[in-house]
mmCIF file of C-alpha atoms in Angstrom:
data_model
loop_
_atom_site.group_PDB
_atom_site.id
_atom_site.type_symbol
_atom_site.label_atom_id
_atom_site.label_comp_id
_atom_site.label_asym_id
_atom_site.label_seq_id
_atom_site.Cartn_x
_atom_site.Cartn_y
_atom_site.Cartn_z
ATOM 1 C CA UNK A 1 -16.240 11.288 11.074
ATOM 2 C CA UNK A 2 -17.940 12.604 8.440
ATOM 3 C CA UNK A 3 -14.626 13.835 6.584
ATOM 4 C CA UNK A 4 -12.868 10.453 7.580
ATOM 5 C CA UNK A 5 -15.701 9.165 5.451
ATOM 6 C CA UNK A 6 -15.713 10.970 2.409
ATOM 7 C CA UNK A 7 -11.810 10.678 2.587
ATOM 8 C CA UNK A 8 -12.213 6.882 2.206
ATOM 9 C CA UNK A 9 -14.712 7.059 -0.438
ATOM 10 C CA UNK A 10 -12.842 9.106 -2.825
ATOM 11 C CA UNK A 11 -9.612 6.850 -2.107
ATOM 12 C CA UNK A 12 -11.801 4.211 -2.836
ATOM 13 C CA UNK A 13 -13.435 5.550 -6.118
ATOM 14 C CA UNK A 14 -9.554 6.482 -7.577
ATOM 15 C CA UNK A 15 -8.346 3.141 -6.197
ATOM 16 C CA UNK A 16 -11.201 0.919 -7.999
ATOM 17 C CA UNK A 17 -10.543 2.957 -10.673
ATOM 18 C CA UNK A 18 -7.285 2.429 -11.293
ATOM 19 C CA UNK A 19 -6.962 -0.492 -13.384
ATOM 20 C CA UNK A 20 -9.896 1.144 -15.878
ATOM 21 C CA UNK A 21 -7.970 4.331 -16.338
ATOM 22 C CA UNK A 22 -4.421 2.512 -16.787
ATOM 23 C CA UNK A 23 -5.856 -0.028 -19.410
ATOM 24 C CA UNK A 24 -7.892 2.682 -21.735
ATOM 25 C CA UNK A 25 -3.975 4.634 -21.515
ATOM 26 C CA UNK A 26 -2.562 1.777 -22.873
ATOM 27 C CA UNK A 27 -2.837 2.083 -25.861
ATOM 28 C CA UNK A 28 -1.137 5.548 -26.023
ATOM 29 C CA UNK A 29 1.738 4.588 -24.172
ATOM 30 C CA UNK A 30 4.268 1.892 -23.026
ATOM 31 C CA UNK A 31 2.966 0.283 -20.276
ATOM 32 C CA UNK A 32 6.931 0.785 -18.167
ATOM 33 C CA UNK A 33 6.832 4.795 -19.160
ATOM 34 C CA UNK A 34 3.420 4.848 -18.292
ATOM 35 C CA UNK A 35 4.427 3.535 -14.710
ATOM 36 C CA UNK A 36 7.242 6.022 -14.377
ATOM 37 C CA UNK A 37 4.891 8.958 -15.539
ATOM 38 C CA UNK A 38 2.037 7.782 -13.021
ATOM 39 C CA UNK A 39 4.670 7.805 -9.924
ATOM 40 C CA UNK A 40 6.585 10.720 -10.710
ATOM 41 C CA UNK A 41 3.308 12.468 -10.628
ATOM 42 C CA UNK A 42 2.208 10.850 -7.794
ATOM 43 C CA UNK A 43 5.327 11.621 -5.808
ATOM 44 C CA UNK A 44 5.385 15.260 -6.659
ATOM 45 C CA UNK A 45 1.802 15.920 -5.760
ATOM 46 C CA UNK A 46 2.741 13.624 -2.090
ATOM 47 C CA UNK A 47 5.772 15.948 -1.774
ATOM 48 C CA UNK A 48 4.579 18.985 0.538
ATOM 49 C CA UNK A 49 2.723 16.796 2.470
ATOM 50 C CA UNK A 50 5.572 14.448 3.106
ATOM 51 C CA UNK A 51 8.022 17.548 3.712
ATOM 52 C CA UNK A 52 5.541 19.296 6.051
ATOM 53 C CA UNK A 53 5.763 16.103 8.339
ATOM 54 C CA UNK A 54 9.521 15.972 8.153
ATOM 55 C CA UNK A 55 9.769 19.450 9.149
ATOM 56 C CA UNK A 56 7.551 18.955 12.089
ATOM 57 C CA UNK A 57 9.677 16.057 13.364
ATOM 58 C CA UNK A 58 12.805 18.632 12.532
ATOM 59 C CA UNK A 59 14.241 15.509 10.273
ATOM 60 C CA UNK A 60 16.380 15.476 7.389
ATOM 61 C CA UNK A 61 17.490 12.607 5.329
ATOM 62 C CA UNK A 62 20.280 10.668 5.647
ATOM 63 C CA UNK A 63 21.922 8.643 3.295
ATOM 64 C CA UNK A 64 20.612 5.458 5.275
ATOM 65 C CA UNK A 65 16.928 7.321 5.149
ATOM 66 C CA UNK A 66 17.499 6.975 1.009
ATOM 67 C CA UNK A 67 19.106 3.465 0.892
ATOM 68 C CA UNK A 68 15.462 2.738 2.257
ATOM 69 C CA UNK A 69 13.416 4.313 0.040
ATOM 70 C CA UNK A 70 15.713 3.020 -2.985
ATOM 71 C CA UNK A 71 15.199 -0.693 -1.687
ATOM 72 C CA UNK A 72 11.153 0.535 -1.025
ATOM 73 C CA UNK A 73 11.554 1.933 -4.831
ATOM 74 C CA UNK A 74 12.913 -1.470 -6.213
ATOM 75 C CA UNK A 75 10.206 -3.640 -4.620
ATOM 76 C CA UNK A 76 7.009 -1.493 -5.293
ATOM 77 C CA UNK A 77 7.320 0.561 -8.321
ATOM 78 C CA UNK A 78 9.881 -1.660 -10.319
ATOM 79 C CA UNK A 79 9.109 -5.035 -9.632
ATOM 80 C CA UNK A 80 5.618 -4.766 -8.403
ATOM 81 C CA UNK A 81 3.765 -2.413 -10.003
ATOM 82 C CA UNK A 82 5.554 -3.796 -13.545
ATOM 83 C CA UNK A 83 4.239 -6.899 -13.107
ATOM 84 C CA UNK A 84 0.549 -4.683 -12.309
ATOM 85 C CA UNK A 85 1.296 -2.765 -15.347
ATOM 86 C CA UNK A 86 1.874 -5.670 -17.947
ATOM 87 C CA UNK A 87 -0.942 -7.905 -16.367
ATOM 88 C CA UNK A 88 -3.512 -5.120 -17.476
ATOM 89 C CA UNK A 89 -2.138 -5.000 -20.787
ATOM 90 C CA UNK A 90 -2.811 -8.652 -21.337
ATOM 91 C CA UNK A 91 -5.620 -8.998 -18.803
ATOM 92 C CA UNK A 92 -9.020 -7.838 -17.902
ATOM 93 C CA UNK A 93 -9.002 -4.900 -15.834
ATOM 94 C CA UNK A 94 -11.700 -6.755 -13.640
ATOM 95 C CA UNK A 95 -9.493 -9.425 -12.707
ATOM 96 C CA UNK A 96 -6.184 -7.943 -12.524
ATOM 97 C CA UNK A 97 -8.138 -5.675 -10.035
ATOM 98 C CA UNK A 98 -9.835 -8.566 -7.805
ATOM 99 C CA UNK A 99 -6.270 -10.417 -8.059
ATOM 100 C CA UNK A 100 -4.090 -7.272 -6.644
ATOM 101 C CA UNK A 101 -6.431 -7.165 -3.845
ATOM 102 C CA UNK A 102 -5.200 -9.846 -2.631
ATOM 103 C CA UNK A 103 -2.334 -8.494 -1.514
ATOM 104 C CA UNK A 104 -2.957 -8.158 2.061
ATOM 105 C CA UNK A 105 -3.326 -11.556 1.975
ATOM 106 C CA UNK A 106 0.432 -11.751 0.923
ATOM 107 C CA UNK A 107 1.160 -9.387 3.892
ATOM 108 C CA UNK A 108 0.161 -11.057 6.475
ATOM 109 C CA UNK A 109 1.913 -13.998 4.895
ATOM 110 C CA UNK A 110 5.402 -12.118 5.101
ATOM 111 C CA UNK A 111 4.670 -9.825 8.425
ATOM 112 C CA UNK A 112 4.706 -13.872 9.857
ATOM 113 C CA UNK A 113 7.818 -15.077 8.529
ATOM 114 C CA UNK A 114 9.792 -11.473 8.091
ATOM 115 C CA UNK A 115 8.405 -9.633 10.954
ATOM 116 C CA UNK A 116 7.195 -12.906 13.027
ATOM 117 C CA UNK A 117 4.372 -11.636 13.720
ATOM 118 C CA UNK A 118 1.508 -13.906 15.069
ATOM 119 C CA UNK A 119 -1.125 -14.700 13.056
ATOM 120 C CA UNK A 120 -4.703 -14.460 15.112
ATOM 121 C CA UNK A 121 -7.614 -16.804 13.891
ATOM 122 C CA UNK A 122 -9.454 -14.120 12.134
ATOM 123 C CA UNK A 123 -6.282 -13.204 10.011
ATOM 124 C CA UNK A 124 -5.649 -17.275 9.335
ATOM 125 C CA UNK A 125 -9.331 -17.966 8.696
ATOM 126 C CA UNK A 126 -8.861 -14.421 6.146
ATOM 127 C CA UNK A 127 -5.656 -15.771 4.304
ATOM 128 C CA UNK A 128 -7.756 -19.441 3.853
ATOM 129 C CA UNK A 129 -10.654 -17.464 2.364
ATOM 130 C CA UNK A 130 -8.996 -15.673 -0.008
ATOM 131 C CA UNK A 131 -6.759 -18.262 -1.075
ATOM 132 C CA UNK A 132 -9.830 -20.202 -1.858
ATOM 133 C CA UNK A 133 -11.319 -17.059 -3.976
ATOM 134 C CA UNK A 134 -8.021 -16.714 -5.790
ATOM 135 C CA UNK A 135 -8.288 -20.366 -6.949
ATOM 136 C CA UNK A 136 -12.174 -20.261 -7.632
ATOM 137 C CA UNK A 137 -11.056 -17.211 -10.303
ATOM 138 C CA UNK A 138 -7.814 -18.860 -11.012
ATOM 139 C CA UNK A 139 -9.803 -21.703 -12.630
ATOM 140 C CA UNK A 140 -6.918 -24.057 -12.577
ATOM 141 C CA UNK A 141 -9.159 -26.562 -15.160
ATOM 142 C CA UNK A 142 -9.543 -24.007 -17.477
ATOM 143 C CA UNK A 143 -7.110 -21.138 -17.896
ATOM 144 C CA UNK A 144 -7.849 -18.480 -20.359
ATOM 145 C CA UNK A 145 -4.921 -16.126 -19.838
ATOM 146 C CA UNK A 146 -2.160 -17.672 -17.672
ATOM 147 C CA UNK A 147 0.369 -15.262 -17.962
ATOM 148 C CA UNK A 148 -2.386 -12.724 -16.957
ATOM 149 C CA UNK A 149 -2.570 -14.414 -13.999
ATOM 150 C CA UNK A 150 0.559 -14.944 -13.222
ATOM 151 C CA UNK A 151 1.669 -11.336 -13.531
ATOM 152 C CA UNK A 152 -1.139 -10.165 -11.313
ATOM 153 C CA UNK A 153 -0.829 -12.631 -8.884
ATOM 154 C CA UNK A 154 3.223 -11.770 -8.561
ATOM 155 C CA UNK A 155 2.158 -8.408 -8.856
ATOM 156 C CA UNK A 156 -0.322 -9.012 -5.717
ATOM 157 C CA UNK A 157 2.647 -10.653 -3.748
ATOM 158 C CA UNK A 158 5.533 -8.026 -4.370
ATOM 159 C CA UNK A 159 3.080 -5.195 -3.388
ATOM 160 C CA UNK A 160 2.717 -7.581 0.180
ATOM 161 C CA UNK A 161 6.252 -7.450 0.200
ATOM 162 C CA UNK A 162 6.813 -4.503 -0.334
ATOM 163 C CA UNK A 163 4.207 -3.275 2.589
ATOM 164 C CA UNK A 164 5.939 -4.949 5.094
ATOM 165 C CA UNK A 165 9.216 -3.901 3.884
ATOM 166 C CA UNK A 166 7.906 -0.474 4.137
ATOM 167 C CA UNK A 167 6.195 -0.784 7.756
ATOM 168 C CA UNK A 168 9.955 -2.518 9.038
ATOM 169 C CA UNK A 169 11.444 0.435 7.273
ATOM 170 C CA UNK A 170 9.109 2.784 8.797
ATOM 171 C CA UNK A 171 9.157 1.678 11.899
ATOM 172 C CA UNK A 172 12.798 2.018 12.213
ATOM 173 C CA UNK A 173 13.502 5.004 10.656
ATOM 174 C CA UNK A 174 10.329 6.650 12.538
ATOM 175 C CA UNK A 175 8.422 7.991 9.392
ATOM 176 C CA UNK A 176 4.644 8.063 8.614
ATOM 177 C CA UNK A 177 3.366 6.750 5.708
ATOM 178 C CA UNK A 178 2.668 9.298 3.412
ATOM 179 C CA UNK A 179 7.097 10.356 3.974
ATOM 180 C CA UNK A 180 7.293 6.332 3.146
ATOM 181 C CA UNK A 181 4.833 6.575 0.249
ATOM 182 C CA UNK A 182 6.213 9.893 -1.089
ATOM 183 C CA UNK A 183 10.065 9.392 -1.279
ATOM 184 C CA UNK A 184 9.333 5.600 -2.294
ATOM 185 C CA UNK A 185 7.848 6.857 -5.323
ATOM 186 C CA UNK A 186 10.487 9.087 -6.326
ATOM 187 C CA UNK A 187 12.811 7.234 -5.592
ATOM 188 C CA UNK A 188 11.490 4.308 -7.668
ATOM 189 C CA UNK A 189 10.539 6.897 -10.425
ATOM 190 C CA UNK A 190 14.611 7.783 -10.770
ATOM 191 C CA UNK A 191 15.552 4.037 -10.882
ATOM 192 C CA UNK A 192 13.154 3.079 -13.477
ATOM 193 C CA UNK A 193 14.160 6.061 -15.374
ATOM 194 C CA UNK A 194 18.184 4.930 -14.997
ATOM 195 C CA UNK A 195 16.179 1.581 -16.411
ATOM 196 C CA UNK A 196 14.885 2.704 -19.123
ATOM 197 C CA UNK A 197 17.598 5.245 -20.943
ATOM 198 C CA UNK A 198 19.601 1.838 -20.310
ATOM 199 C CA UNK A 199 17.219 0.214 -23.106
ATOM 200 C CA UNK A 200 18.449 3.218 -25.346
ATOM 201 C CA UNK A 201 21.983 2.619 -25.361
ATOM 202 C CA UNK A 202 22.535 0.824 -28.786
ATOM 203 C CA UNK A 203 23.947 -2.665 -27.850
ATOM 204 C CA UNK A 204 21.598 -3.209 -25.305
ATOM 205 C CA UNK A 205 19.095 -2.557 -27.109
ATOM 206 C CA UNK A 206 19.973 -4.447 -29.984
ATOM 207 C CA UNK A 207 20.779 -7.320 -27.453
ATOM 208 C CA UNK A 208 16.955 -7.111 -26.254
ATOM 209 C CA UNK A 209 15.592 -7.121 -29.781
ATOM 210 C CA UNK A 210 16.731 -9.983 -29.988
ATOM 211 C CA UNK A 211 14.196 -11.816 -27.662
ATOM 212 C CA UNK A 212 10.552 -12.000 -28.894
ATOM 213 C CA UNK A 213 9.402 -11.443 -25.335
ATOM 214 C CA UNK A 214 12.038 -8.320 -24.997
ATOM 215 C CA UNK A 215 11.617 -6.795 -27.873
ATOM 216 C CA UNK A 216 8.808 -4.382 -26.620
ATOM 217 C CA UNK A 217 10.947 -2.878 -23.663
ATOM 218 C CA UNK A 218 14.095 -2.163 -26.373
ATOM 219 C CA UNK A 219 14.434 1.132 -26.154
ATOM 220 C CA UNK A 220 11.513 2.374 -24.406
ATOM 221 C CA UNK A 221 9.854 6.171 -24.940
ATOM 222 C CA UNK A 222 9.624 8.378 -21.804
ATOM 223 C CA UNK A 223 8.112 11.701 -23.321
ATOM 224 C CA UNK A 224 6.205 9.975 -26.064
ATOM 225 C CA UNK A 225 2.261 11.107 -26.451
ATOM 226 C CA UNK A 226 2.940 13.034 -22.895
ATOM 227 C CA UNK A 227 1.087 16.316 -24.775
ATOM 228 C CA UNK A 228 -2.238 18.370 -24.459
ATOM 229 C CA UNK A 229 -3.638 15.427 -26.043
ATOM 230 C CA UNK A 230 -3.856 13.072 -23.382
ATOM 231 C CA UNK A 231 -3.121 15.551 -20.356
ATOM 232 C CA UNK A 232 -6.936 14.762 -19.026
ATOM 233 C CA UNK A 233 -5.600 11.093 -19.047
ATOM 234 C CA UNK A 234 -2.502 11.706 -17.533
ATOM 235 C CA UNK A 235 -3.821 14.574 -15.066
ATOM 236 C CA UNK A 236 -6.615 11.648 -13.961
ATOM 237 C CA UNK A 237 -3.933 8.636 -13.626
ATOM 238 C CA UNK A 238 -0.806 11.027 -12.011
ATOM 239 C CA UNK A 239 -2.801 13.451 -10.250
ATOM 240 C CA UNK A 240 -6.320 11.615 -8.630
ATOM 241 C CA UNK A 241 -5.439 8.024 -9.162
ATOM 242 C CA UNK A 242 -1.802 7.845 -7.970
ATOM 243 C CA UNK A 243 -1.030 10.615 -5.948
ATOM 244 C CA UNK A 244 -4.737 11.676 -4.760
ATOM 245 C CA UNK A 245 -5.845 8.419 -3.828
ATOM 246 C CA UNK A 246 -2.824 8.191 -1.547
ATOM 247 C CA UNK A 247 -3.246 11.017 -0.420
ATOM 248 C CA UNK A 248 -6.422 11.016 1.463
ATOM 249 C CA UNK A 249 -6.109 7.084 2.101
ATOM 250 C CA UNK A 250 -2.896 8.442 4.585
ATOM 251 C CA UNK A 251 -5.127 11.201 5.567
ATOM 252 C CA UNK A 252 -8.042 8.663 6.554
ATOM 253 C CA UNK A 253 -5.839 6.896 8.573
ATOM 254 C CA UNK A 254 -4.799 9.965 10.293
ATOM 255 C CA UNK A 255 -7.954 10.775 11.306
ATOM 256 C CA UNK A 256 -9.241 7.137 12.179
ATOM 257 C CA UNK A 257 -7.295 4.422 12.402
ATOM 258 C CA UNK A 258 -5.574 1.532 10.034
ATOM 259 C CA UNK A 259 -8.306 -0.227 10.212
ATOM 260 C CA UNK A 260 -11.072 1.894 8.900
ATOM 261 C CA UNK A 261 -8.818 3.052 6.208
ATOM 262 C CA UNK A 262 -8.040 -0.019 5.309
ATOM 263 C CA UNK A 263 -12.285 -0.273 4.067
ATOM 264 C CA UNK A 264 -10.258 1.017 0.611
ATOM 265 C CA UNK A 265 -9.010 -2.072 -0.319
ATOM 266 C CA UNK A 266 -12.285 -4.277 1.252
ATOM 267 C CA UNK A 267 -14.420 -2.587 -1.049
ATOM 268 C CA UNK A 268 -12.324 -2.711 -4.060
ATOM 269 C CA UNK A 269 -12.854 -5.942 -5.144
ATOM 270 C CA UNK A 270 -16.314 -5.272 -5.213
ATOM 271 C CA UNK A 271 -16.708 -1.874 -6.972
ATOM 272 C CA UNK A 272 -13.609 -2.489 -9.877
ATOM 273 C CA UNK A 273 -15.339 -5.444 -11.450
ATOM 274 C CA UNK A 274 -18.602 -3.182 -11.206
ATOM 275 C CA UNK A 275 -16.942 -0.220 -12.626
ATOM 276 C CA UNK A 276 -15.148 -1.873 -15.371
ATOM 277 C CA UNK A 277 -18.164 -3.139 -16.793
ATOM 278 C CA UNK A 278 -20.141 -0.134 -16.686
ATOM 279 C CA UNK A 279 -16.888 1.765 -18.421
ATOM 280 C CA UNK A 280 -15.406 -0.388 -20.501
ATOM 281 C CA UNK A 281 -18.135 -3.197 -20.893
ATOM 282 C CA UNK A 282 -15.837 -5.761 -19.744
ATOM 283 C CA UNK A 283 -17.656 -9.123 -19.393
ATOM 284 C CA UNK A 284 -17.394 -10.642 -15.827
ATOM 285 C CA UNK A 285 -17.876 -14.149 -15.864
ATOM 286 C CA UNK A 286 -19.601 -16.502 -12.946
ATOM 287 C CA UNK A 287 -16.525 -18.356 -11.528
ATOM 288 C CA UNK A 288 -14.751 -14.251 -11.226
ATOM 289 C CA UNK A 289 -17.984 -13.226 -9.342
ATOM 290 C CA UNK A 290 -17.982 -16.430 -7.446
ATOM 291 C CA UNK A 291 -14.241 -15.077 -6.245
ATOM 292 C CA UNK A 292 -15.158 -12.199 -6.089
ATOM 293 C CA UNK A 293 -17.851 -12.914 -3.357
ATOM 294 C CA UNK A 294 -15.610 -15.366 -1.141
ATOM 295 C CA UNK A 295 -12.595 -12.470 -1.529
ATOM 296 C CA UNK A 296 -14.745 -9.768 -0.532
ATOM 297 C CA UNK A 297 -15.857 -12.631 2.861
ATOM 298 C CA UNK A 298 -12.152 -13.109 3.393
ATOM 299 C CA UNK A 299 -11.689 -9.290 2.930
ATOM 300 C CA UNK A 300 -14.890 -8.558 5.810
ATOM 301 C CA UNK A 301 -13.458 -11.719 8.021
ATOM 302 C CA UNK A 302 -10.093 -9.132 7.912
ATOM 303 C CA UNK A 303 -11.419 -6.488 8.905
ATOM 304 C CA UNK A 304 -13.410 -7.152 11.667
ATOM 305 C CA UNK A 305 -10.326 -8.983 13.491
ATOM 306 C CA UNK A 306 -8.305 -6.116 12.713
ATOM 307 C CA UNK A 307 -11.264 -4.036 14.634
ATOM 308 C CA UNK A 308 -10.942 -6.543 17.719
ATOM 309 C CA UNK A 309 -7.469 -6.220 17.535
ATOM 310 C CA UNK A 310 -7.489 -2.376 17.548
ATOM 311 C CA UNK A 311 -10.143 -2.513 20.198
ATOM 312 C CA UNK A 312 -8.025 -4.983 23.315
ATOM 313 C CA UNK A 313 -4.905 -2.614 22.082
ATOM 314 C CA UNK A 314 -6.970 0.449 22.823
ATOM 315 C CA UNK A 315 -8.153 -1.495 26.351
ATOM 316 C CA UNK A 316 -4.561 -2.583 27.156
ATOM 317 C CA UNK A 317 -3.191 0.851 26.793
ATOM 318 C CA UNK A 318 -6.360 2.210 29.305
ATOM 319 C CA UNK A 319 -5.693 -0.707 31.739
ATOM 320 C CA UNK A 320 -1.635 0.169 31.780
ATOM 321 C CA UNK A 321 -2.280 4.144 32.274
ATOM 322 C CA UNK A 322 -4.977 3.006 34.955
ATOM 323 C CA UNK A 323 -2.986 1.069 36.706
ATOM 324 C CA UNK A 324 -0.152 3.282 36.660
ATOM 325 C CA UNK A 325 -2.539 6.311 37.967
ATOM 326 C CA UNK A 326 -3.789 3.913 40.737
ATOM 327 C CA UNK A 327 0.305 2.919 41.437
ATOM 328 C CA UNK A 328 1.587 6.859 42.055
ATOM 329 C CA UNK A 329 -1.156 7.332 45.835
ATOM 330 C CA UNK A 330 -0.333 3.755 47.183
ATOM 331 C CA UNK A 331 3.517 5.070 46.660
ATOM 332 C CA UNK A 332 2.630 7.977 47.849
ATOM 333 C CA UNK A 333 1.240 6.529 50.708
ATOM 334 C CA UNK A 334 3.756 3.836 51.606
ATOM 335 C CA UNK A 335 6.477 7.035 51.530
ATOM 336 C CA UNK A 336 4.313 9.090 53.917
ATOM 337 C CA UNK A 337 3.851 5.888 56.230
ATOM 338 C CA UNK A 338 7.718 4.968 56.370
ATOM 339 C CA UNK A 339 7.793 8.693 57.234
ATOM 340 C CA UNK A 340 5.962 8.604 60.487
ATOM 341 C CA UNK A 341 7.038 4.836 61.522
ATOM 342 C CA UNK A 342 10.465 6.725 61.292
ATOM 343 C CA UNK A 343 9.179 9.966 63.094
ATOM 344 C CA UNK A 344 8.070 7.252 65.864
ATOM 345 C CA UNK A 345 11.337 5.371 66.100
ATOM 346 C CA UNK A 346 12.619 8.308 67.045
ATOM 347 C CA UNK A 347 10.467 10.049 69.157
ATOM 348 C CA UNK A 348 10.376 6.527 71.103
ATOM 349 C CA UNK A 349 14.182 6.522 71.285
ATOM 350 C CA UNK A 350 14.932 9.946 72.428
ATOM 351 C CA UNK A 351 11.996 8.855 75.549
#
């Protein structure tokens, strides 16, 4: 347990961190290569991991396996984690951080009407509860930084999207998550890189400067700055961030449950705000802590369903095994009886 533990809190430090160490980058790089340098990473350092579990279910990929982790790819590190990318660039770290912890939120939003999965009252009374914090930080009355918002908040639902993309894909094509996590980086690292040396090829790029809002992503560096010079930046976003925070989150969760793992992202919106204005002396104002205080209820209202759940799941399983231990003697026993009514039908005819 006590492993399981520090697991969690170092997936919890990198994870809180995140948003810190991506914002003071920023300035060194493009946010989109900066995404595609932070996954690439992050995939590689998944990648024995991932192919020791493959190799223990004696699995190869198929082309199918790849059409999954392309679609996975698209979702999470194009679309989403863009959107995550940008919204720090214009945003405070703080609330881009509290926003994309909403995602779960999201996820249990799609698991009902992609999956159909019932929602129990704890879950409901958890989506109502954040909702409300979202709005509280939101400040529809007075917004500072709209398109801030708006990127984290799409950014937030994507990421739910993708999650329960990835749990229908995994689920189907019987991988864990760090083989999900792992290929669905690299495979979304490849794409964005076919994305960008697109923005290099002269009339599309000339097409794209001229757009004041497209201008930035016309042709767009991939090996710029990546030196000596900022390796302790890169080494801390690719390496701990990205693809050790993953890491032992999946290897948490292997040695707990979902559940307990899942304390990463409950504590998050908590510690970022904390951390970011210790760091980088952002300045949280009252309505964000207000949110962040109803998020973090909705967050603990979350968990402890997900606990309940985990627990009559656990109970269910014992009663089923039980009863099917109890089942095998009174078979048993009705086959040994038929045996000797038979044995006396006879015995009774041959007198």
């Amino acid at each position: 347990m006590r492993k399981t533990m520090l697991y969690i809190a170092f997936s919890t430090l990198m994870f809180s961190s995140m948003e810190i160490a991506l914002k003071s980058a920023g300035g060194a790089f493009n946010p989109i290569q900066l995404n595609l340098i932070r996954f690439f990473i992050g995939g590689v350092i998944l990648l024995p991991i991932a192919l020791r579990a493959l190799h223990k279910q004696s699995r190869r990929l198929t082309r199918s396996d790849w059409a999954l982790f392309f679609l996975t790819g698209l979702v999470c590190v194009i679309i989403s984690m863009t959107l995550y990318q940008l919204a720090i660039t214009v945003d405070e770290a703080s609330t881009v951080a509290v926003l994309f912890s909403c995602n779960p939120v999201f996820a249990l939003i799609f698991s009902y009407f992609i999956l159909h999965e019932r929602l129990g009252r704890a879950n409901l009374i958890a989506v109502v509860v954040s909702i409300i914090g979202l709005v509280v930080i939101v400040n529809p009355t007075h917004l500072s930084n709209p398109v801030g918002l708006v990127l984290a908040i799409g950014s937030a639902l994507t990421f739910g999207l993708y999650s329960i993309v990835s749990r229908w894909g995994s689920v189907r094509h019987h991988f864990n998550g760090i083989v999900m996590t792992c290929f669905t980086f690299l495979a979304g690292s490849f794409e964005l890189l076919v994305i960008m040396l697109l923005t290099h090829v002269p009339a599309i790029a000339g097409g794209m400067r001229q757009v004041s809002w497209l201008q930035q992503f016309a042709a767009m560096p991939i090996l710029k700055n990546v030196s000596l010079q900022y390796f302790w930046i890169l080494f801390f976003i690719g390496v701990c961030v990205t693809g050790g925070g993953f890491a032992f989150y999946f290897l948490a969760m292997e040695r707990s449950d979902v559940s307990t793992a899942s304390l990463v992202f409950f504590i998050k919106p908590g510690l970022a705000p904390i951390l970011a204005a210790l760091l980088i002396h952002e300045r949280i104002l009252a309505p964000t802590i207000i949110g962040i205080v109803i998020i973090l209820m909705g967050s603990v209202i979350t968990f402890m369903g997900n606990r309940v759940k985990a627990r009559e799941s656990a109970l269910a399983e014992e009663d089923a095994s039980d009863f099917q231990e109890d089942d095998a003697p009174v078979s048993v026993a009705q086959q040994a009886a038929a045996e000797l009514a038979a044995r006396h039908t006879e015995s009774s005819s041959t007198d």
